[in-house]
PDB file of C-alpha atoms and ligand atoms in Angstrom:
ATOM      1  CA  MET Z   1     169.153 139.695 249.681  1.00  0.00           C
ATOM      2  CA  LYS Z   2     169.677 141.344 252.702  1.00  0.00           C
ATOM      3  CA  PHE Z   3     168.680 144.760 253.207  1.00  0.00           C
ATOM      4  CA  HIS Z   4     170.011 146.852 256.312  1.00  0.00           C
ATOM      5  CA  VAL Z   5     168.465 150.211 257.077  1.00  0.00           C
ATOM      6  CA  LEU Z   6     170.108 152.792 259.011  1.00  0.00           C
ATOM      7  CA  THR Z   7     167.172 155.074 260.302  1.00  0.00           C
ATOM      8  CA  LEU Z   8     165.883 157.155 263.102  1.00  0.00           C
ATOM      9  CA  PHE Z   9     162.197 155.783 262.659  1.00  0.00           C
ATOM     10  CA  PRO Z  10     163.085 151.702 262.420  1.00  0.00           C
ATOM     11  CA  ASP Z  11     159.246 151.311 263.218  1.00  0.00           C
ATOM     12  CA  MET Z  12     158.310 153.064 260.043  1.00  0.00           C
ATOM     13  CA  ILE Z  13     160.381 150.895 257.942  1.00  0.00           C
ATOM     14  CA  ARG Z  14     159.498 147.258 259.462  1.00  0.00           C
ATOM     15  CA  ASP Z  15     155.660 148.487 259.162  1.00  0.00           C
ATOM     16  CA  GLY Z  16     155.934 149.263 255.669  1.00  0.00           C
ATOM     17  CA  PHE Z  17     158.058 146.200 254.557  1.00  0.00           C
ATOM     18  CA  GLN Z  18     156.712 143.589 256.324  1.00  0.00           C
ATOM     19  CA  THR Z  19     153.392 143.798 254.902  1.00  0.00           C
ATOM     20  CA  SER Z  20     151.873 142.262 251.634  1.00  0.00           C
ATOM     21  CA  ILE Z  21     154.349 140.724 249.206  1.00  0.00           C
ATOM     22  CA  THR Z  22     157.361 141.868 250.591  1.00  0.00           C
ATOM     23  CA  GLY Z  23     156.412 140.820 253.962  1.00  0.00           C
ATOM     24  CA  ARG Z  24     155.771 137.529 252.587  1.00  0.00           C
ATOM     25  CA  ALA Z  25     158.825 137.292 251.155  1.00  0.00           C
ATOM     26  CA  VAL Z  26     160.746 137.923 254.353  1.00  0.00           C
ATOM     27  CA  GLU Z  27     158.406 135.248 255.914  1.00  0.00           C
ATOM     28  CA  LYS Z  28     159.663 132.819 253.422  1.00  0.00           C
ATOM     29  CA  GLY Z  29     163.127 133.682 253.847  1.00  0.00           C
ATOM     30  CA  LEU Z  30     163.761 135.145 250.335  1.00  0.00           C
ATOM     31  CA  LEU Z  31     164.267 138.593 251.641  1.00  0.00           C
ATOM     32  CA  SER Z  32     165.849 139.752 255.188  1.00  0.00           C
ATOM     33  CA  LEU Z  33     165.148 143.100 256.707  1.00  0.00           C
ATOM     34  CA  GLU Z  34     167.486 144.517 259.476  1.00  0.00           C
ATOM     35  CA  THR Z  35     166.842 147.914 260.719  1.00  0.00           C
ATOM     36  CA  VAL Z  36     169.412 149.997 262.824  1.00  0.00           C
ATOM     37  CA  ASN Z  37     168.171 152.703 264.946  1.00  0.00           C
ATOM     38  CA  ILE Z  38     171.104 155.673 264.573  1.00  0.00           C
ATOM     39  CA  ARG Z  39     169.674 156.806 267.956  1.00  0.00           C
ATOM     40  CA  ASP Z  40     171.519 153.891 269.628  1.00  0.00           C
ATOM     41  CA  PHE Z  41     174.573 155.102 268.689  1.00  0.00           C
ATOM     42  CA  SER Z  42     174.409 158.752 269.896  1.00  0.00           C
ATOM     43  CA  VAL Z  43     177.452 159.856 271.830  1.00  0.00           C
ATOM     44  CA  ASN Z  44     175.200 162.676 273.731  1.00  0.00           C
ATOM     45  CA  LYS Z  45     173.847 161.785 277.373  1.00  0.00           C
ATOM     46  CA  HIS Z  46     170.421 163.040 276.082  1.00  0.00           C
ATOM     47  CA  ASN Z  47     170.643 160.720 273.403  1.00  0.00           C
ATOM     48  CA  ARG Z  48     170.511 163.450 270.680  1.00  0.00           C
ATOM     49  CA  VAL Z  49     171.937 162.811 267.021  1.00  0.00           C
ATOM     50  CA  ASP Z  50     171.039 166.171 265.692  1.00  0.00           C
ATOM     51  CA  ASP Z  51     172.737 169.675 266.293  1.00  0.00           C
ATOM     52  CA  TYR Z  52     172.722 173.156 264.823  1.00  0.00           C
ATOM     53  CA  PRO Z  53     174.384 173.572 261.381  1.00  0.00           C
ATOM     54  CA  TYR Z  54     177.427 175.505 261.642  1.00  0.00           C
ATOM     55  CA  GLY Z  55     177.113 178.727 259.581  1.00  0.00           C
ATOM     56  CA  GLY Z  56     173.899 179.105 260.533  1.00  0.00           C
ATOM     57  CA  GLY Z  57     170.427 178.481 259.025  1.00  0.00           C
ATOM     58  CA  ALA Z  58     167.176 176.817 259.557  1.00  0.00           C
ATOM     59  CA  GLY Z  59     166.924 173.321 260.895  1.00  0.00           C
ATOM     60  CA  MET Z  60     169.205 170.525 262.584  1.00  0.00           C
ATOM     61  CA  VAL Z  61     171.714 168.390 260.699  1.00  0.00           C
ATOM     62  CA  MET Z  62     172.433 164.906 261.867  1.00  0.00           C
ATOM     63  CA  GLN Z  63     175.784 164.357 263.281  1.00  0.00           C
ATOM     64  CA  ALA Z  64     178.519 162.366 261.659  1.00  0.00           C
ATOM     65  CA  GLU Z  65     179.446 160.090 264.898  1.00  0.00           C
ATOM     66  CA  PRO Z  66     176.212 158.205 265.418  1.00  0.00           C
ATOM     67  CA  VAL Z  67     175.631 157.778 261.608  1.00  0.00           C
ATOM     68  CA  CYS Z  68     179.146 156.347 261.315  1.00  0.00           C
ATOM     69  CA  ARG Z  69     178.892 154.126 264.083  1.00  0.00           C
ATOM     70  CA  ALA Z  70     175.453 152.583 263.292  1.00  0.00           C
ATOM     71  CA  TYR Z  71     177.012 151.953 259.703  1.00  0.00           C
ATOM     72  CA  GLU Z  72     180.191 150.342 261.428  1.00  0.00           C
ATOM     73  CA  SER Z  73     177.836 148.038 263.374  1.00  0.00           C
ATOM     74  CA  VAL Z  74     176.696 146.684 260.112  1.00  0.00           C
ATOM     75  CA  ALA Z  75     179.917 146.727 258.291  1.00  0.00           C
ATOM     76  CA  ALA Z  76     181.839 144.765 260.858  1.00  0.00           C
ATOM     77  CA  ARG Z  77     179.373 141.808 260.251  1.00  0.00           C
ATOM     78  CA  LEU Z  78     179.502 141.822 256.588  1.00  0.00           C
ATOM     79  CA  SER Z  79     182.603 139.902 254.567  1.00  0.00           C
ATOM     80  CA  ALA Z  80     182.607 142.550 251.586  1.00  0.00           C
ATOM     81  CA  ALA Z  81     181.983 146.461 251.716  1.00  0.00           C
ATOM     82  CA  PRO Z  82     178.382 146.748 250.909  1.00  0.00           C
ATOM     83  CA  ARG Z  83     176.909 149.523 248.811  1.00  0.00           C
ATOM     84  CA  VAL Z  84     175.643 152.046 250.906  1.00  0.00           C
ATOM     85  CA  LEU Z  85     172.512 154.093 249.499  1.00  0.00           C
ATOM     86  CA  TYR Z  86     172.118 157.423 250.990  1.00  0.00           C
ATOM     87  CA  MET Z  87     168.587 158.592 250.495  1.00  0.00           C
ATOM     88  CA  SER Z  88     168.814 162.221 249.165  1.00  0.00           C
ATOM     89  CA  PRO Z  89     166.934 164.794 246.854  1.00  0.00           C
ATOM     90  CA  GLN Z  90     170.566 165.560 245.449  1.00  0.00           C
ATOM     91  CA  GLY Z  91     171.137 162.069 244.243  1.00  0.00           C
ATOM     92  CA  LYS Z  92     170.525 160.117 240.884  1.00  0.00           C
ATOM     93  CA  VAL Z  93     167.149 159.684 240.133  1.00  0.00           C
ATOM     94  CA  PHE Z  94     165.828 156.051 240.683  1.00  0.00           C
ATOM     95  CA  ASP Z  95     164.201 154.309 237.875  1.00  0.00           C
ATOM     96  CA  GLN Z  96     163.873 150.669 236.777  1.00  0.00           C
ATOM     97  CA  ARG Z  97     167.209 150.171 235.329  1.00  0.00           C
ATOM     98  CA  MET Z  98     168.780 151.024 238.908  1.00  0.00           C
ATOM     99  CA  ALA Z  99     166.297 148.383 240.672  1.00  0.00           C
ATOM    100  CA  GLU Z 100     167.539 145.988 237.914  1.00  0.00           C
ATOM    101  CA  GLU Z 101     171.028 146.717 238.929  1.00  0.00           C
ATOM    102  CA  LEU Z 102     170.732 146.903 242.420  1.00  0.00           C
ATOM    103  CA  ALA Z 103     169.057 143.594 242.558  1.00  0.00           C
ATOM    104  CA  LYS Z 104     172.023 141.850 241.708  1.00  0.00           C
ATOM    105  CA  GLU Z 105     173.388 142.664 245.028  1.00  0.00           C
ATOM    106  CA  GLN Z 106     173.611 140.360 248.071  1.00  0.00           C
ATOM    107  CA  GLU Z 107     173.363 143.009 250.402  1.00  0.00           C
ATOM    108  CA  LEU Z 108     172.377 146.740 250.619  1.00  0.00           C
ATOM    109  CA  VAL Z 109     172.379 149.349 253.099  1.00  0.00           C
ATOM    110  CA  PHE Z 110     169.987 152.176 253.052  1.00  0.00           C
ATOM    111  CA  LEU Z 111     171.274 155.309 254.961  1.00  0.00           C
ATOM    112  CA  CYS Z 112     167.754 157.416 255.813  1.00  0.00           C
ATOM    113  CA  GLY Z 113     168.329 161.290 256.720  1.00  0.00           C
ATOM    114  CA  HIS Z 114     166.225 163.764 258.388  1.00  0.00           C
ATOM    115  CA  TYR Z 115     165.813 167.146 259.441  1.00  0.00           C
ATOM    116  CA  GLU Z 116     168.319 169.035 257.238  1.00  0.00           C
ATOM    117  CA  GLY Z 117     170.152 166.079 256.038  1.00  0.00           C
ATOM    118  CA  ILE Z 118     173.377 164.411 257.413  1.00  0.00           C
ATOM    119  CA  ASP Z 119     176.699 165.936 257.830  1.00  0.00           C
ATOM    120  CA  GLU Z 120     178.762 165.707 254.902  1.00  0.00           C
ATOM    121  CA  ARG Z 121     181.970 164.464 256.028  1.00  0.00           C
ATOM    122  CA  VAL Z 122     180.536 161.022 256.828  1.00  0.00           C
ATOM    123  CA  LEU Z 123     178.747 160.762 253.761  1.00  0.00           C
ATOM    124  CA  GLU Z 124     181.989 161.027 252.018  1.00  0.00           C
ATOM    125  CA  GLU Z 125     183.205 158.218 254.295  1.00  0.00           C
ATOM    126  CA  ILE Z 126     180.788 155.628 253.877  1.00  0.00           C
ATOM    127  CA  VAL Z 127     178.206 156.298 251.019  1.00  0.00           C
ATOM    128  CA  THR Z 128     178.792 154.784 247.564  1.00  0.00           C
ATOM    129  CA  ASP Z 129     175.266 155.976 246.032  1.00  0.00           C
ATOM    130  CA  GLU Z 130     173.310 158.928 246.442  1.00  0.00           C
ATOM    131  CA  VAL Z 131     169.800 158.016 245.177  1.00  0.00           C
ATOM    132  CA  SER Z 132     166.536 160.437 245.147  1.00  0.00           C
ATOM    133  CA  ILE Z 133     163.175 159.124 244.201  1.00  0.00           C
ATOM    134  CA  GLY Z 134     162.251 162.340 242.203  1.00  0.00           C
ATOM    135  CA  ASP Z 135     162.291 166.078 242.363  1.00  0.00           C
ATOM    136  CA  TYR Z 136     160.407 166.863 245.643  1.00  0.00           C
ATOM    137  CA  VAL Z 137     161.671 167.194 249.403  1.00  0.00           C
ATOM    138  CA  LEU Z 138     159.990 164.385 251.889  1.00  0.00           C
ATOM    139  CA  THR Z 139     160.838 165.135 255.710  1.00  0.00           C
ATOM    140  CA  GLY Z 140     162.774 161.860 255.587  1.00  0.00           C
ATOM    141  CA  GLY Z 141     164.601 159.002 253.671  1.00  0.00           C
ATOM    142  CA  GLU Z 142     162.447 156.147 255.334  1.00  0.00           C
ATOM    143  CA  LEU Z 143     159.722 156.223 252.398  1.00  0.00           C
ATOM    144  CA  PRO Z 144     162.496 156.602 249.748  1.00  0.00           C
ATOM    145  CA  ALA Z 145     164.224 153.534 251.046  1.00  0.00           C
ATOM    146  CA  LEU Z 146     160.995 151.506 251.053  1.00  0.00           C
ATOM    147  CA  VAL Z 147     160.349 152.564 247.780  1.00  0.00           C
ATOM    148  CA  ILE Z 148     163.536 151.408 246.307  1.00  0.00           C
ATOM    149  CA  MET Z 149     163.374 148.089 248.418  1.00  0.00           C
ATOM    150  CA  ASP Z 150     160.139 147.207 247.273  1.00  0.00           C
ATOM    151  CA  ALA Z 151     160.893 147.833 243.682  1.00  0.00           C
ATOM    152  CA  VAL Z 152     164.222 145.655 244.063  1.00  0.00           C
ATOM    153  CA  SER Z 153     162.448 143.317 245.973  1.00  0.00           C
ATOM    154  CA  ARG Z 154     159.669 142.151 243.179  1.00  0.00           C
ATOM    155  CA  LEU Z 155     162.438 141.610 240.722  1.00  0.00           C
ATOM    156  CA  LEU Z 156     164.089 138.547 243.043  1.00  0.00           C
ATOM    157  CA  ASP Z 157     163.396 135.199 242.138  1.00  0.00           C
ATOM    158  CA  GLY Z 158     160.474 133.730 244.221  1.00  0.00           C
ATOM    159  CA  VAL Z 159     158.882 137.026 245.320  1.00  0.00           C
ATOM    160  CA  LEU Z 160     156.058 137.167 242.861  1.00  0.00           C
ATOM    161  CA  HIS Z 161     153.937 134.381 242.697  1.00  0.00           C
ATOM    162  CA  ASN Z 162     153.635 134.606 238.807  1.00  0.00           C
ATOM    163  CA  GLU Z 163     156.790 135.118 237.402  1.00  0.00           C
ATOM    164  CA  GLU Z 164     155.719 136.541 234.248  1.00  0.00           C
ATOM    165  CA  SER Z 165     154.750 139.584 236.352  1.00  0.00           C
ATOM    166  CA  ALA Z 166     157.609 141.409 236.392  1.00  0.00           C
ATOM    167  CA  GLU Z 167     158.597 140.658 233.013  1.00  0.00           C
ATOM    168  CA  PHE Z 168     155.712 142.541 231.370  1.00  0.00           C
ATOM    169  CA  ASP Z 169     155.256 145.314 233.927  1.00  0.00           C
ATOM    170  CA  SER Z 170     155.720 148.972 232.792  1.00  0.00           C
ATOM    171  CA  PHE Z 171     159.507 149.858 231.744  1.00  0.00           C
ATOM    172  CA  HIS Z 172     160.187 146.229 230.443  1.00  0.00           C
ATOM    173  CA  ASP Z 173     161.717 147.031 227.448  1.00  0.00           C
ATOM    174  CA  ASN Z 174     161.346 150.842 228.490  1.00  0.00           C
ATOM    175  CA  LEU Z 175     157.650 150.440 227.367  1.00  0.00           C
ATOM    176  CA  LEU Z 176     154.700 151.174 229.621  1.00  0.00           C
ATOM    177  CA  GLU Z 177     152.361 148.306 230.326  1.00  0.00           C
ATOM    178  CA  TYR Z 178     149.337 147.416 228.196  1.00  0.00           C
ATOM    179  CA  PRO Z 179     145.677 148.072 229.810  1.00  0.00           C
ATOM    180  CA  GLN Z 180     144.635 145.286 232.009  1.00  0.00           C
ATOM    181  CA  TYR Z 181     140.879 144.045 232.167  1.00  0.00           C
ATOM    182  CA  SER Z 182     139.332 141.209 234.477  1.00  0.00           C
ATOM    183  CA  ARG Z 183     135.737 140.122 235.005  1.00  0.00           C
ATOM    184  CA  PRO Z 184     132.977 140.905 234.225  1.00  0.00           C
ATOM    185  CA  GLU Z 185     133.005 140.932 230.462  1.00  0.00           C
ATOM    186  CA  GLU Z 186     131.095 143.840 230.576  1.00  0.00           C
ATOM    187  CA  TRP Z 187     130.997 146.630 233.317  1.00  0.00           C
ATOM    188  CA  ARG Z 188     128.491 149.357 233.083  1.00  0.00           C
ATOM    189  CA  GLY Z 189     128.196 149.143 229.687  1.00  0.00           C
ATOM    190  CA  LYS Z 190     131.713 149.167 228.720  1.00  0.00           C
ATOM    191  CA  LYS Z 191     133.186 146.009 227.078  1.00  0.00           C
ATOM    192  CA  VAL Z 192     136.342 144.189 227.505  1.00  0.00           C
ATOM    193  CA  PRO Z 193     138.440 144.435 224.095  1.00  0.00           C
ATOM    194  CA  ALA Z 194     137.181 141.462 221.819  1.00  0.00           C
ATOM    195  CA  ILE Z 195     140.554 140.312 221.263  1.00  0.00           C
ATOM    196  CA  LEU Z 196     141.323 139.482 224.729  1.00  0.00           C
ATOM    197  CA  LEU Z 197     138.261 137.064 224.708  1.00  0.00           C
ATOM    198  CA  SER Z 198     139.319 135.228 221.579  1.00  0.00           C
ATOM    199  CA  GLY Z 199     141.708 132.713 223.010  1.00  0.00           C
ATOM    200  CA  HIS Z 200     144.081 133.495 220.105  1.00  0.00           C
ATOM    201  CA  HIS Z 201     147.523 133.786 222.137  1.00  0.00           C
ATOM    202  CA  ALA Z 202     149.475 135.193 219.767  1.00  0.00           C
ATOM    203  CA  ASN Z 203     147.096 137.840 218.638  1.00  0.00           C
ATOM    204  CA  VAL Z 204     146.705 138.706 222.163  1.00  0.00           C
ATOM    205  CA  GLU Z 205     150.279 138.858 222.713  1.00  0.00           C
ATOM    206  CA  ARG Z 206     150.408 141.264 219.431  1.00  0.00           C
ATOM    207  CA  TRP Z 207     147.386 143.419 220.660  1.00  0.00           C
ATOM    208  CA  ARG Z 208     149.158 143.957 224.055  1.00  0.00           C
ATOM    209  CA  ARG Z 209     152.517 144.916 222.414  1.00  0.00           C
ATOM    210  CA  GLU Z 210     150.784 147.365 219.948  1.00  0.00           C
ATOM    211  CA  GLN Z 211     148.961 148.823 223.151  1.00  0.00           C
ATOM    212  CA  SER Z 212     152.131 149.259 225.315  1.00  0.00           C
ATOM    213  CA  LEU Z 213     153.501 151.079 222.114  1.00  0.00           C
ATOM    214  CA  LEU Z 214     150.645 153.361 221.784  1.00  0.00           C
ATOM    215  CA  ARG Z 215     150.805 154.204 225.531  1.00  0.00           C
ATOM    216  CA  THR Z 216     154.587 154.801 225.698  1.00  0.00           C
ATOM    217  CA  ARG Z 217     154.201 156.999 222.593  1.00  0.00           C
ATOM    218  CA  ASN Z 218     151.191 159.167 224.002  1.00  0.00           C
ATOM    219  CA  ARG Z 219     152.013 159.054 227.826  1.00  0.00           C
ATOM    220  CA  ARG Z 220     155.913 159.106 227.731  1.00  0.00           C
ATOM    221  CA  PRO Z 221     157.531 159.693 224.394  1.00  0.00           C
ATOM    222  CA  ASP Z 222     160.824 160.167 226.023  1.00  0.00           C
ATOM    223  CA  LEU Z 223     160.966 156.380 227.084  1.00  0.00           C
ATOM    224  CA  LEU Z 224     160.387 155.226 223.325  1.00  0.00           C
ATOM    225  CA  GLU Z 225     164.090 157.007 222.419  1.00  0.00           C
ATOM    226  CA  THR Z 226     165.616 154.167 224.419  1.00  0.00           C
ATOM    227  CA  ALA Z 227     163.060 151.489 223.815  1.00  0.00           C
ATOM    228  CA  ASN Z 228     164.017 148.002 222.613  1.00  0.00           C
ATOM    229  CA  LEU Z 229     161.910 147.852 219.580  1.00  0.00           C
ATOM    230  CA  THR Z 230     161.842 145.503 216.790  1.00  0.00           C
ATOM    231  CA  GLU Z 231     161.054 146.517 213.290  1.00  0.00           C
ATOM    232  CA  GLU Z 232     157.747 145.261 213.443  1.00  0.00           C
ATOM    233  CA  ASP Z 233     156.916 147.828 216.702  1.00  0.00           C
ATOM    234  CA  LYS Z 234     158.764 150.602 214.252  1.00  0.00           C
ATOM    235  CA  LYS Z 235     156.521 149.632 211.328  1.00  0.00           C
ATOM    236  CA  PHE Z 236     153.316 149.726 213.855  1.00  0.00           C
ATOM    237  CA  LEU Z 237     154.259 153.085 215.215  1.00  0.00           C
ATOM    238  CA  ALA Z 238     154.837 154.865 211.900  1.00  0.00           C
ATOM    239  CA  LYS Z 239     151.289 153.566 210.696  1.00  0.00           C
ATOM    240  CA  ALA Z 240     149.499 154.322 213.755  1.00  0.00           C
ATOM    241  CA  GLU Z 241     150.095 158.094 213.731  1.00  0.00           C
ATOM    242  CA  ASP Z 242     146.803 159.136 214.186  1.00  0.00           C
ATOM    243  CA  LEU Z 243     145.744 156.286 216.941  1.00  0.00           C
TER     244      LEU Z 243
HETATM  245  N1  LIG O   1     168.140 169.942 252.823  1.00  0.00           N
HETATM  246  C1  LIG O   1     168.077 168.912 252.164  1.00  0.00           C
HETATM  247  C2  LIG O   1     168.443 169.398 250.732  1.00  0.00           C
HETATM  248  O1  LIG O   1     168.058 170.396 250.513  1.00  0.00           O
HETATM  249  O2  LIG O   1     168.865 168.600 249.946  1.00  0.00           O
HETATM  250  C3  LIG O   1     166.781 168.015 252.501  1.00  0.00           C
HETATM  251  C4  LIG O   1     166.644 167.284 253.671  1.00  0.00           C
HETATM  252  S1  LIG O   1     165.089 166.523 253.676  1.00  0.00           S
HETATM  253  C5  LIG O   1     164.189 167.448 254.345  1.00  0.00           C
HETATM  254  C6  LIG O   1     165.733 165.275 254.893  1.00  0.00           C
HETATM  255  C7  LIG O   1     165.786 163.861 254.243  1.00  0.00           C
HETATM  256  O3  LIG O   1     164.659 163.217 253.728  1.00  0.00           O
HETATM  257  C8  LIG O   1     167.207 163.728 253.523  1.00  0.00           C
HETATM  258  O4  LIG O   1     168.074 163.757 254.013  1.00  0.00           O
HETATM  259  C9  LIG O   1     166.753 162.483 252.871  1.00  0.00           C
HETATM  260  O5  LIG O   1     167.288 161.403 253.493  1.00  0.00           O
HETATM  261  C10 LIG O   1     165.258 162.355 252.707  1.00  0.00           C
HETATM  262  N2  LIG O   1     164.634 163.041 251.207  1.00  0.00           N
HETATM  263  C11 LIG O   1     163.824 163.860 251.081  1.00  0.00           C
HETATM  264  N3  LIG O   1     163.610 163.981 250.030  1.00  0.00           N
HETATM  265  C12 LIG O   1     164.182 162.760 249.301  1.00  0.00           C
HETATM  266  C13 LIG O   1     164.019 162.408 247.990  1.00  0.00           C
HETATM  267  N4  LIG O   1     163.419 163.072 246.784  1.00  0.00           N
HETATM  268  N5  LIG O   1     164.535 161.368 247.373  1.00  0.00           N
HETATM  269  C14 LIG O   1     165.381 160.659 248.559  1.00  0.00           C
HETATM  270  N6  LIG O   1     165.764 161.099 249.728  1.00  0.00           N
HETATM  271  C15 LIG O   1     164.752 162.204 250.152  1.00  0.00           C
END
């Protein structure tokens, strides 16, 4: 997977991505990251890339030409037209399903806005997907791009050490994950559930599934509507009304 990020703040993207698990994946060659500084494509002698909005109003707008040239500098090197994701509070809200879908791509281009956003005309020309990370407004698209790149990266083969980790995470099957415990067995008087110490693999798996079902029902009942439930799961939920 190759990520190309069009941004005014390439350091923020590089610093955020090239640490921890994603940084290790870049070092191993499982992922690559290219940042493109939109300011390098300024058509203004003062290196400006923003201007006042037509019609008046507060703030500045990123101009179409530098954004388009930054995009073309990437697109010219790719054999196929890539998906171009504009980070925007007006976009489709990102979720695990979208992460799974994006993880199938070979290349992804992220476009990060700033100020009041980007001239609509260039968005119409180059953007394939407008994506939001939630119903709130941030100062720029860099954090949203990092969020999406992180969620996509950890689904790619070899990025996580333990292949099972992604498989049982929250939102797999549209269920939240069961609670996790580590050593010691007793911490400040609180004991680890006995079943986890039993060594009985099948019982542990069933307990975890049931905890996932209960958590999802109690915390995010909306997810249950589209969760992949077995007949056994449905019977458990019907019986567990009081839990
Ligand atoms: N005026 C714009 C509007 O109301 O839709 C908001 C602009 S915002 C201050 C600046 C940039 O931050 C946007 O162009 C976008 O790239 C990014 N951004 C802000 N909130 C976001 C969110 N929830 N999801 C994705 N990107 C976001």
